[in-house]
Short mmCIF file of C-alpha atoms and ligand atoms in Angstrom, two decimals:
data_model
loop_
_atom_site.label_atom_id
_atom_site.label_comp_id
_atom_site.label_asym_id
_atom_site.label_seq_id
_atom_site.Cartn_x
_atom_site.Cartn_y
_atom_site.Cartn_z
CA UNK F 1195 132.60 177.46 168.02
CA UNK F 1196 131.15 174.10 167.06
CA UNK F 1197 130.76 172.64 170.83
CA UNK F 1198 130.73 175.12 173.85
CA UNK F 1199 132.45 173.44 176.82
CA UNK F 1200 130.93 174.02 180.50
CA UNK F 1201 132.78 173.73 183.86
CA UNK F 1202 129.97 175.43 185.73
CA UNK F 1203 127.53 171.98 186.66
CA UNK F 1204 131.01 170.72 188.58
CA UNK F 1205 129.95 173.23 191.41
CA UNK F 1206 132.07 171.58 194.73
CA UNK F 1207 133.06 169.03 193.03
CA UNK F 1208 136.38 170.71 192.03
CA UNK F 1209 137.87 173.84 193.56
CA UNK F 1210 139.28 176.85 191.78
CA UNK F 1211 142.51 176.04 193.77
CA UNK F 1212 142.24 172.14 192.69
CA UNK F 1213 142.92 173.66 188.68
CA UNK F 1214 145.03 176.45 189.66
CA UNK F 1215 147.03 173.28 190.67
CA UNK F 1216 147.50 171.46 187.97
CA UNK F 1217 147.51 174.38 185.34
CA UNK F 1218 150.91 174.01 185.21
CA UNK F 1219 151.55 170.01 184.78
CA UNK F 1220 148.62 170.50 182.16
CA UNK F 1221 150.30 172.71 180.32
CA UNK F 1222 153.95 170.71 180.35
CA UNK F 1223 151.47 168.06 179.24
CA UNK F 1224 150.22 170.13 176.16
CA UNK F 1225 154.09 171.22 175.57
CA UNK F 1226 155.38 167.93 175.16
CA UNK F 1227 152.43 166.46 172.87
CA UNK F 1228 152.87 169.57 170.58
CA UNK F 1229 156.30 169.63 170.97
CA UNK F 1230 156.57 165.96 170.00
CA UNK F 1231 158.99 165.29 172.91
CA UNK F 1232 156.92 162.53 175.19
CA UNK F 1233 156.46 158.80 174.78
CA UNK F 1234 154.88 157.55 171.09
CA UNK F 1235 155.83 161.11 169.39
CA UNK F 1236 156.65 159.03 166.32
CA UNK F 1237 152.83 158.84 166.27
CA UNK F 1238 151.26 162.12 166.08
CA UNK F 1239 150.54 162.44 162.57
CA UNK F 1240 146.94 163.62 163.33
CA UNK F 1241 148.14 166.92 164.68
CA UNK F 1242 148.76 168.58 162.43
CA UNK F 1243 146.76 166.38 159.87
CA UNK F 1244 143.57 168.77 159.07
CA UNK F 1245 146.15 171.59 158.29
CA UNK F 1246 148.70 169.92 156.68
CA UNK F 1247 146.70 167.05 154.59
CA UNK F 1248 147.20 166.40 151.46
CA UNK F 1249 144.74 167.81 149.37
CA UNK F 1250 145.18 165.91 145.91
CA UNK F 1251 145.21 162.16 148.29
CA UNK F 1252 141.39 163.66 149.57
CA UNK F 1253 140.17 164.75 146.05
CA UNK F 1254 140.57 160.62 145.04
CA UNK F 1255 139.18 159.66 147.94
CA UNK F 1256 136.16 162.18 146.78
CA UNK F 1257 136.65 160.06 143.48
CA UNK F 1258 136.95 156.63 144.46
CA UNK F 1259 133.72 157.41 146.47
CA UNK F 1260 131.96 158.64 143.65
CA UNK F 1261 132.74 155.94 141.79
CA UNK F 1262 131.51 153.33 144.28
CA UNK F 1263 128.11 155.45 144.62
CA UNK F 1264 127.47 154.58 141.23
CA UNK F 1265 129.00 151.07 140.77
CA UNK F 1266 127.07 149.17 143.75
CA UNK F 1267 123.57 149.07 145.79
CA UNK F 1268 126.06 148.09 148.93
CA UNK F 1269 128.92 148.77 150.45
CA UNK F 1270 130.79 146.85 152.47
CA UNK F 1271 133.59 148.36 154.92
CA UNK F 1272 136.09 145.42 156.25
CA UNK F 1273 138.11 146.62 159.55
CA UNK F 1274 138.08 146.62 163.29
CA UNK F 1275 138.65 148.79 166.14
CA UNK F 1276 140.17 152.38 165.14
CA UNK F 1277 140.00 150.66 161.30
CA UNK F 1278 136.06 150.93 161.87
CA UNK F 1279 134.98 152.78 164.55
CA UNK F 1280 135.49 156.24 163.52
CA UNK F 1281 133.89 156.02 160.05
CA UNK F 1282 130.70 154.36 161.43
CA UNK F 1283 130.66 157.15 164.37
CA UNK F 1284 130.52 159.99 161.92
CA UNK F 1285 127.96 157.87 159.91
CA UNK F 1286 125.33 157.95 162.43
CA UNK F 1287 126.47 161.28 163.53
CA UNK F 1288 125.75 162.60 160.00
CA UNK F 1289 122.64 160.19 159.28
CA UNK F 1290 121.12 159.10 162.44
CA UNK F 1291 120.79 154.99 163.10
CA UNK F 1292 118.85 154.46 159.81
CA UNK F 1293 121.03 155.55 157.11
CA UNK F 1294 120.43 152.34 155.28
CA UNK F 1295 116.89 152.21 155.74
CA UNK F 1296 116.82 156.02 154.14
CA UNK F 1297 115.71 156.90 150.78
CA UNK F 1298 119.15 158.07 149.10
CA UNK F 1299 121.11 157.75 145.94
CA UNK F 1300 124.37 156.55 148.12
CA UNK F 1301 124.87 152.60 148.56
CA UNK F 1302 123.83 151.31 151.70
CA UNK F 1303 126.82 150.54 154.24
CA UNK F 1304 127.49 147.52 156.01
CA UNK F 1305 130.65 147.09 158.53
CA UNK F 1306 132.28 143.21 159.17
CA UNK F 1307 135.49 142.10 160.09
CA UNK F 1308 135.09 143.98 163.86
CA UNK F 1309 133.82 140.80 164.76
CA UNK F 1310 134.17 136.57 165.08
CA UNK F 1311 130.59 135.86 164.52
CA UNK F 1312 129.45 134.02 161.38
CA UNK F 1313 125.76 134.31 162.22
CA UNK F 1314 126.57 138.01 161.70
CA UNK F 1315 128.69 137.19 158.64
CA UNK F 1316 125.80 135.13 157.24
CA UNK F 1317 123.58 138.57 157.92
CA UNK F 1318 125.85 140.63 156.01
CA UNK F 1319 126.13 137.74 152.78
CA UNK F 1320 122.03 137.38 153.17
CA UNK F 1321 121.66 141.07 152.63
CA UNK F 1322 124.37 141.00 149.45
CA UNK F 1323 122.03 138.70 147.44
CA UNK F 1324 120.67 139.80 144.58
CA UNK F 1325 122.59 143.43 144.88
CA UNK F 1326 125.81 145.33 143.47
CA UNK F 1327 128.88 145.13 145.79
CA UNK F 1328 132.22 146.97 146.41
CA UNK F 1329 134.38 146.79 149.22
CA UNK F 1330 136.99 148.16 151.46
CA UNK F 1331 139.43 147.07 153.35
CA UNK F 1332 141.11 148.46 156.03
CA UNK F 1333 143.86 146.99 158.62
CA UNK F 1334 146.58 149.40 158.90
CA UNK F 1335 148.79 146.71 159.40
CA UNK F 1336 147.29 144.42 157.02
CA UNK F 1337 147.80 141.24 159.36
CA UNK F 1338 144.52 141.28 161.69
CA UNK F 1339 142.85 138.66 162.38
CA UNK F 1340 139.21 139.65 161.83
CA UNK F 1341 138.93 141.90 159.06
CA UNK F 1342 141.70 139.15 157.11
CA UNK F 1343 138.67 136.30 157.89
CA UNK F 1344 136.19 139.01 156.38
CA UNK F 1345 137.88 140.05 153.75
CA UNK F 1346 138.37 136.28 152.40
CA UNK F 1347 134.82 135.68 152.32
CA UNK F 1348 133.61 138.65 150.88
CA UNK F 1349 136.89 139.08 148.42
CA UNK F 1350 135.78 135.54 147.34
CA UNK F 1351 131.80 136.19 146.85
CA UNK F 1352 133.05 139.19 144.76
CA UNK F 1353 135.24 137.04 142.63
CA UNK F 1354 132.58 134.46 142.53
CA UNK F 1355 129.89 137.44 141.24
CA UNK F 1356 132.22 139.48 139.13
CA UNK F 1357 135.03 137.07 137.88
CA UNK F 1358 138.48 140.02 136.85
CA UNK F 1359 135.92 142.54 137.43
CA UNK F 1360 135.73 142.41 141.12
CA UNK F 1361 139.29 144.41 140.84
CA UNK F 1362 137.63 147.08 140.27
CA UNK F 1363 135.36 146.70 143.03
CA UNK F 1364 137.94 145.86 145.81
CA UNK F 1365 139.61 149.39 147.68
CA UNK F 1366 142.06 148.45 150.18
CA UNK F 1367 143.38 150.79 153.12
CA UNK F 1368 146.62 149.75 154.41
CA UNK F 1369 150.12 150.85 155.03
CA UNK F 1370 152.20 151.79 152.32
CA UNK F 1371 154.73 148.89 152.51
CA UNK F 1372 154.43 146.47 154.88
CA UNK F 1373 151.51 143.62 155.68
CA UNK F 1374 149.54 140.83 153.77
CA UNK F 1375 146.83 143.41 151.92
CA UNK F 1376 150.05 145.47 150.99
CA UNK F 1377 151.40 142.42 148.61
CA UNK F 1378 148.10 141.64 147.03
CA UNK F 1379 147.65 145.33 146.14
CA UNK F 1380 150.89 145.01 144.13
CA UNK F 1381 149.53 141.71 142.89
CA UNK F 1382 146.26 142.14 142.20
CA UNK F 1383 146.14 146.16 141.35
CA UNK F 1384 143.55 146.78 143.93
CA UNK F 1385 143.08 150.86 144.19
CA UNK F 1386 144.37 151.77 147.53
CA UNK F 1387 144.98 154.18 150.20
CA UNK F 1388 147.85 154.66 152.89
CA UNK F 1389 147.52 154.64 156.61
CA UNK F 1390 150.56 156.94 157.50
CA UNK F 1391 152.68 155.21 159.73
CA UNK F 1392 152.67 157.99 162.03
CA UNK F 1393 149.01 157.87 162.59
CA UNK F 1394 147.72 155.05 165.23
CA UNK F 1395 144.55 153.23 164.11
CA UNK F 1396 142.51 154.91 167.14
CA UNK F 1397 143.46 158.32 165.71
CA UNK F 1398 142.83 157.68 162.15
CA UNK F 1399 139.09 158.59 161.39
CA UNK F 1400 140.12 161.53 159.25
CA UNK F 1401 142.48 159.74 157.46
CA UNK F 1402 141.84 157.51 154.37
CA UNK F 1403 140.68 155.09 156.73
CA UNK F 1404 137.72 157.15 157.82
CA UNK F 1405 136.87 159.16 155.23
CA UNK F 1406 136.39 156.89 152.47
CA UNK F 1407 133.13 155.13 153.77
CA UNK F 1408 132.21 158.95 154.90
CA UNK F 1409 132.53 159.69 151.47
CA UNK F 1410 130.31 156.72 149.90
CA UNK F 1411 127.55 158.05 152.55
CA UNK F 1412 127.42 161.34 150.30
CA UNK F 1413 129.45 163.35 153.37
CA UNK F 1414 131.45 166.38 152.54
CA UNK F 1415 134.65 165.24 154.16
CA UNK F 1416 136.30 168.92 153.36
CA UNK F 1417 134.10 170.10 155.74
CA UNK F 1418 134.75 167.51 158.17
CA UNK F 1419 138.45 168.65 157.73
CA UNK F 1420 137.92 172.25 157.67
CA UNK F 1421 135.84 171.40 161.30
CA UNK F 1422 138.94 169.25 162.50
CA UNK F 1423 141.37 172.28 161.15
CA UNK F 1424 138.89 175.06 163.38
CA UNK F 1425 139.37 172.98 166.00
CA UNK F 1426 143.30 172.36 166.00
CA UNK F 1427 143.25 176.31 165.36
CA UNK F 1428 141.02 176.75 168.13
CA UNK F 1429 143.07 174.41 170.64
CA UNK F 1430 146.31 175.36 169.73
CA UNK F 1431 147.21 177.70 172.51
CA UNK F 1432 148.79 177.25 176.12
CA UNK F 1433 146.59 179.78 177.23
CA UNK F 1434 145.05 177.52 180.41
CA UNK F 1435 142.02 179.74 181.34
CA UNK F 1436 140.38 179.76 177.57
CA UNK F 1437 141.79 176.63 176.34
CA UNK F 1438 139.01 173.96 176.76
CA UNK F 1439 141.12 171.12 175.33
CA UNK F 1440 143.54 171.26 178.25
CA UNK F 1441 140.72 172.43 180.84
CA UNK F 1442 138.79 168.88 180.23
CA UNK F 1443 142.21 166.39 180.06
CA UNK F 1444 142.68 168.42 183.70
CA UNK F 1445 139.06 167.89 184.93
CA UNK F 1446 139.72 164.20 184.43
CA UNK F 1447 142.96 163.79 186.02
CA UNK F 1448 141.64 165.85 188.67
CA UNK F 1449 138.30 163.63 189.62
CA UNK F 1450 140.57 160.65 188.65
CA UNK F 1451 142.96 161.45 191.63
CA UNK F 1452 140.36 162.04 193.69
CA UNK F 1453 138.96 158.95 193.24
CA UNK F 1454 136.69 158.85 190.44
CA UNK F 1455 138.11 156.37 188.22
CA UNK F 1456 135.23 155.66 185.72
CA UNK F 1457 134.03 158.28 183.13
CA UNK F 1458 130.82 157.83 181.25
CA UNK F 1459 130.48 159.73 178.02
CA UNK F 1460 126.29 160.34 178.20
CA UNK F 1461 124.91 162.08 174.90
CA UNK F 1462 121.15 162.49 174.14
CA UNK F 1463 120.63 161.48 170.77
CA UNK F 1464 121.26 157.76 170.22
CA UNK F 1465 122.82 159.25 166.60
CA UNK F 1466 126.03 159.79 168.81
CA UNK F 1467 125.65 156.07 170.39
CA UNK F 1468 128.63 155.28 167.90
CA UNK F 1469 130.25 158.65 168.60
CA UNK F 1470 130.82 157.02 172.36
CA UNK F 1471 131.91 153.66 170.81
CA UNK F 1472 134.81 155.69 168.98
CA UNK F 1473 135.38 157.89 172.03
CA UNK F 1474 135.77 154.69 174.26
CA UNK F 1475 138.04 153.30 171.98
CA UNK F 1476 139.92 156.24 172.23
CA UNK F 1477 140.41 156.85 175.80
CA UNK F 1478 140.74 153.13 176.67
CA UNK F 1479 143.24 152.31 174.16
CA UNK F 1480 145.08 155.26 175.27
CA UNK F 1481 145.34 155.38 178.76
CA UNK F 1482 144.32 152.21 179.88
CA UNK F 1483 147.89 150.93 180.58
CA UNK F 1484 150.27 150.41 183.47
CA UNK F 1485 147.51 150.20 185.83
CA UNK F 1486 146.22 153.12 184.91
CA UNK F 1487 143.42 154.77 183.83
CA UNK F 1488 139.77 156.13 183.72
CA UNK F 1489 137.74 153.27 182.63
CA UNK F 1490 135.43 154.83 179.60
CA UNK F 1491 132.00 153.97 180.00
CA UNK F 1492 128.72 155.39 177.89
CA UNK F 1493 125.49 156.18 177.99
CA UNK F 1494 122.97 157.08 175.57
CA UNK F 1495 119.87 159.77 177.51
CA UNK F 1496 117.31 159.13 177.94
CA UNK F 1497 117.35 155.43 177.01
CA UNK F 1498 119.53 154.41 179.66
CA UNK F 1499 117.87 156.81 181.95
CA UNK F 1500 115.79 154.05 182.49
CA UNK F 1501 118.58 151.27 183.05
CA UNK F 1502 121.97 152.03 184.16
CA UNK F 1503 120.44 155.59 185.37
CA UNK F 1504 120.00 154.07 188.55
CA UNK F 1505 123.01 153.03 189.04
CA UNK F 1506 124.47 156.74 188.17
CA UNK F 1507 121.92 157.92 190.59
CA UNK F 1508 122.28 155.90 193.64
CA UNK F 1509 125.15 153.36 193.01
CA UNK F 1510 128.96 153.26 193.89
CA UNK F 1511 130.48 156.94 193.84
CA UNK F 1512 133.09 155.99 191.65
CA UNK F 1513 131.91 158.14 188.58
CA UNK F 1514 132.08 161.15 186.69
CA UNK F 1515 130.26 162.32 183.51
CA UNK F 1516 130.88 163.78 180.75
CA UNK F 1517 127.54 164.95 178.76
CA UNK F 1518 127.48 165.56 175.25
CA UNK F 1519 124.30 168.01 175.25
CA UNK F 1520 123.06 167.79 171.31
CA UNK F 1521 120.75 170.50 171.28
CA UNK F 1522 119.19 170.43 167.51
CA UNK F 1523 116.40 172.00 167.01
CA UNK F 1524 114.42 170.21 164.17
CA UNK F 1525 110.80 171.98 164.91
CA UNK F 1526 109.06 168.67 165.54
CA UNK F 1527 106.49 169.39 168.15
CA UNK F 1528 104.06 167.11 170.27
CA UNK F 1529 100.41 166.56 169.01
CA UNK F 1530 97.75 168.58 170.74
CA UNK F 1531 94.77 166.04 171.93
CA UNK F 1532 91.41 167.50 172.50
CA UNK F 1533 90.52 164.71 175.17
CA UNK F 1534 93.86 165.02 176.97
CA UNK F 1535 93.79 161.17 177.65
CA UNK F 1536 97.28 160.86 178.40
CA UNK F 1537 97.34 164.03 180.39
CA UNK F 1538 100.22 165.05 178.08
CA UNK F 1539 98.63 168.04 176.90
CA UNK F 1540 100.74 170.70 178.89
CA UNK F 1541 103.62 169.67 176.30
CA UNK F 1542 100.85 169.91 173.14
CA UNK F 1543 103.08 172.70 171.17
CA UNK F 1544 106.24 171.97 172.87
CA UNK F 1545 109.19 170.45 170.45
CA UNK F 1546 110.50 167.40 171.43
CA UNK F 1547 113.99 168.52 171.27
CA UNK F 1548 112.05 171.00 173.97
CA UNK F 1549 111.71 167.99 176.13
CA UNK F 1550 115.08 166.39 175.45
CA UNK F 1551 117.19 170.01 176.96
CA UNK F 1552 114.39 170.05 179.97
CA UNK F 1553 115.82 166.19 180.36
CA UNK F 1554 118.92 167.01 179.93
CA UNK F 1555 118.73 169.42 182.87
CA UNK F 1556 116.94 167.58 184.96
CA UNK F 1557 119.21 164.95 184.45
CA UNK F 1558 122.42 166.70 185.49
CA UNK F 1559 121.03 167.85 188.45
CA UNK F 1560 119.73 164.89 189.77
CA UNK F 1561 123.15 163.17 188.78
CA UNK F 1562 125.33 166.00 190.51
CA UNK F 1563 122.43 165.97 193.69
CA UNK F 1564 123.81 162.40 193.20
CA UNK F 1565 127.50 162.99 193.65
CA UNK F 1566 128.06 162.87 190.24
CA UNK F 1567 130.77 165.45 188.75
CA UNK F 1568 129.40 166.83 185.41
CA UNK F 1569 131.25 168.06 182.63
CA UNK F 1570 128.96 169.36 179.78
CA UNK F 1571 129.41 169.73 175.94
CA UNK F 1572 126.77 171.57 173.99
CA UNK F 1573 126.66 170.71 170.25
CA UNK F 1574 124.19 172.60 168.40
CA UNK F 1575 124.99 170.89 165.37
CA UNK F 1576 125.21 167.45 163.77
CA UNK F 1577 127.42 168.42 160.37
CA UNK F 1578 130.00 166.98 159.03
CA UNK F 1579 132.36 170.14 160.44
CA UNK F 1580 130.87 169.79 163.59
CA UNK F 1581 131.94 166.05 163.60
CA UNK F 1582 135.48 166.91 163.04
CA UNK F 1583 135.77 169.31 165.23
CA UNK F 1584 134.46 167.26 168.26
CA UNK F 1585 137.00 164.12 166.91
CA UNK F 1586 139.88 166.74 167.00
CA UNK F 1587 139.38 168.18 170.56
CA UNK F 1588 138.55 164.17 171.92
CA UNK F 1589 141.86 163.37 169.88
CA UNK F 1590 143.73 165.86 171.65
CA UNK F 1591 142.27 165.97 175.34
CA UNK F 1592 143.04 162.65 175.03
CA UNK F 1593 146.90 163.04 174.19
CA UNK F 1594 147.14 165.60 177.04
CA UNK F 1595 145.41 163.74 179.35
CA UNK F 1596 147.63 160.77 178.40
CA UNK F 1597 150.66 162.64 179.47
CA UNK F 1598 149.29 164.03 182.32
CA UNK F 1599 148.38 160.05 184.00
CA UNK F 1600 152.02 159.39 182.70
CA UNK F 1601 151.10 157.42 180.17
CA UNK F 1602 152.30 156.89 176.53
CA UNK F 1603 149.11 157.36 174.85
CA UNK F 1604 149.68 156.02 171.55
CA UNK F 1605 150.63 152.45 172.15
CA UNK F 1606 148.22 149.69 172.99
CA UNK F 1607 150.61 146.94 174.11
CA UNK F 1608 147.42 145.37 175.98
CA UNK F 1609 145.73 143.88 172.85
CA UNK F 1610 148.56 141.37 172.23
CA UNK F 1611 147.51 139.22 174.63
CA UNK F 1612 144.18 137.70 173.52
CA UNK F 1613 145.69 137.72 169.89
CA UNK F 1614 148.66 135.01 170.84
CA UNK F 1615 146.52 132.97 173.07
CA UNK F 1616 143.96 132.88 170.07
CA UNK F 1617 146.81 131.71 167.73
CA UNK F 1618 148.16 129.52 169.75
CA UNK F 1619 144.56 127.49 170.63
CA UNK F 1620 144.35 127.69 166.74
CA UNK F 1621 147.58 125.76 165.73
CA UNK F 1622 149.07 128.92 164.59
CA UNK F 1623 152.48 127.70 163.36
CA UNK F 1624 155.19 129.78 165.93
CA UNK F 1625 152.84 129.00 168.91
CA UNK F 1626 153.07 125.39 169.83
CA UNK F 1627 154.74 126.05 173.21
CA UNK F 1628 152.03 128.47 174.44
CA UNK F 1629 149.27 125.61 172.84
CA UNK F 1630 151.12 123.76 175.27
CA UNK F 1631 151.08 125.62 178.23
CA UNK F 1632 147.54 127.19 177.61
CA UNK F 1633 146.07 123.29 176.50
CA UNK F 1634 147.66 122.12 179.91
CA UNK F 1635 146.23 124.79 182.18
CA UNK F 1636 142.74 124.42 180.89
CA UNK F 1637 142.45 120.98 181.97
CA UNK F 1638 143.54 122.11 184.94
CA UNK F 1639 139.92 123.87 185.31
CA UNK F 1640 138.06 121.06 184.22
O1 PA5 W 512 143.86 151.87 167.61
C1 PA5 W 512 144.45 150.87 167.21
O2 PA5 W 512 145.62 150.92 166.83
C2 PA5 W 512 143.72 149.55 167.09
O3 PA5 W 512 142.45 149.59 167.62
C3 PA5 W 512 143.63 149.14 165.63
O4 PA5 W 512 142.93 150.12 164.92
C4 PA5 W 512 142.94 147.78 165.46
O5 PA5 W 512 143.57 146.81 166.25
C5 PA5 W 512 142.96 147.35 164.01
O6 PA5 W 512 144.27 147.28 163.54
P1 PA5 W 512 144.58 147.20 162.01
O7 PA5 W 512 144.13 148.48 161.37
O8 PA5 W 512 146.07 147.02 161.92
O9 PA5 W 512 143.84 146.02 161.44
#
């Protein structure tokens, strides 16, 4: 087992009874994700997706990524939300927060377009100088606004540095038909990938659209599959007493209807900092809808120990947690000091990771003392098969869970709304009555 799931930190928090309870809903839950019967089943590619992949589409991804190891010095990956998030999780997962900074033979990695800020841009273009680029792009539908803004800029710097030869250096995720990166793969000749359509962005990551730029960071994305497969294998059942997948989307809905309607996801390694990103994503795409929904929240231990820790501790009871225990043992121990100065000396010996599980238990006990409900997640393990398995059993809590709030969880209706009042205040032909209507109620404020 690549994580080991523990209900036994929720102590009164939930009753035997409470889960006896809702076995049964959770279970009808399970039946109609598998049984592709519930709201958005026209989008559950991913189940089945580390058993059923197709093998030949991975090996030239494996290629593609070789050949952009040995073509540039950086590589740049275009896309937003679940476009971005999920490759740059399993980055850090795999490589820690300084990947780039690392003595390798794989390009260094940069991520734009998941942003409007051109100081960031201008970071990004600063660090190209002088180096070899490729680039991919990746926008499932092809149309978005950020990642199209980013992938001008950077399409046109390549052009600019390579003249016909920045072609070659140009791999493009998008949907096999449809959308504006679409036609100028059949123009251009761009080598590309397909986003299924039966695969939403936020479930993507071990699709082209992740494992591409997991590839270029010399990750053995077989393995991540193989993990993701384990883990479907693993989860598969209906069995309600030894299935953890369904035993965590009931937890939730359990402390949600009691009240607890924000869940922070608190791991303590800030290599899973991103992992919580993608897991937010996730879970707030998914079930934030209808007025409904566990607001996903994160924390990285014991950083934010000393910041929002307080508030866990002391502040408004409307929390659970989740904990994502990464207990890695790497053998690096604390100095001994002869004078003692610090006083530090009854950890001389002692690895740190030592330190990190005695904070980890502290921490969960102060937080439950608190009135905080604790799930835990031990991962022992930071490989690429323990990253898939971890996405696959978030992926498919989270479809469960969905169900369970009565939810679709595979449609994000929600992000539509910033998007036409951006056009709109942007002269977007199409949009002139809402420039209208949003022009005249701003003046309104003034
Ligand atoms: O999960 C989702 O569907 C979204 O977060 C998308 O991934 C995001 O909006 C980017 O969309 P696209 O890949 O079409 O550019």
């Amino acid at each position: 087992m690549a994580i080991k799931f523990t209900e036994k930190y929720l102590g009164s928090f939930i009753r035997p009874e409470e889960m006896s309870a809702i076995r049964e809903e959770t279970v009808a839950a399970s039946r109609t994700l598998t049984g592709r019967t519930g709201a958005g089943s026209d989008f559950l590619g991913w189940l089945d997706l580390p058993a059923t992949y197709d093998k030949k589409e991975v090996a030239r991804i494996a290629a593609a990524a070789e050949k952009i190891k040995k073509t540039c010095d950086v590589f740049i990956v275009i896309g937003i939300g679940g476009s971005y998030l999920g490759a740059r999780a399993a980055i850090e997962f795999l490589h820690g927060n300084y990947y780039n900074n690392k003595k390798k033979d794989t390009p260094d990695i940069y991520f734009v377009g998941k942003d409007i800020s051109s100081s960031h841009l201008q970071d990004i273009l600063s660090v190209c100088e002088g180096k070899d680029i490729c680039l991919n792009v990746i926008s499932k539908s092809g149309t978005t606004t950020e990642p199209a803004i980013a992938f001008r800029i950077f399409r046109d710097l390549l052009v600019k540095k390579y003249g016909d030869g920045a072609k070659d250096r140009i791999f493009v995720t998008t949907d096999k038909a449809r959308g504006a990166l679409r036609t100028q793969v059949n123009e251009i000749g761009y080598e590309s990938f397909v986003v299924d359509d039966d695969i939403g962005g936020r479930y993507s990551v071990l699709s082209a659209v992740g494992l591409l730029p997991i590839a270029v960071s010399g990750a053995d994305i077989n393995a991540m599959l193989e993990g993701a497969a384990k883990a479907r294998a693993d989860f598969a059942g209906e069995d309600f007493e030894h299935n953890d997948c369904l035993r965590y989307a009931a937890l939730r809905n359990i402390l949600y209807r009691k009240g607890k309607s924000v869940e922070i996801l608190a791991v303590n390694d800030p290599a899973l900092t991103l992992t919580c990103e993608w897991w937010k994503q996730l879970f707030g795409e998914s079930e934030g809808k209808d007025g409904k929904g566990i607001y996903p929240s994160s924390a990285t231990y014991s950083t934010d120990l000393h910041s929002i820790g307080q508030f866990i501790q002391q502040g408004e009871r409307v929390m659970f947690e989740t904990v994502l225990n990464v207990n890695c043992e790497d053998g690096f121990t604390i100095p001994t000091d002869p004078q003692n100065a610090d006083g530090l000396n009854f950890l001389a010996g002692k690895s740190v990771n030592t330190v990190n599980q005695k904070a980890f238990m502290g921490t969960v006990m102060a937080h439950t003392d608190g009135g905080v409900p604790n799930i835990v997640i031990e991962l022992n393990g930071r490989t690429e098969a323990d990253f898939g398995y971890l996405v696959y059993f978030f992926e498919k809590a989270c479809g469960v869970s969905g169900y369970l709030l009565g939810v679709n969880p595979f449609d994000q209706p929600g992000v539509e709304a910033y998007k036409k009042n951006m056009f709109a205040l942007l002269n977007k032909p199409g949009y002139e009555d809402k420039k209208a209507e949003l022009e005249a109620r701003i003046a309104k404020l003034d």
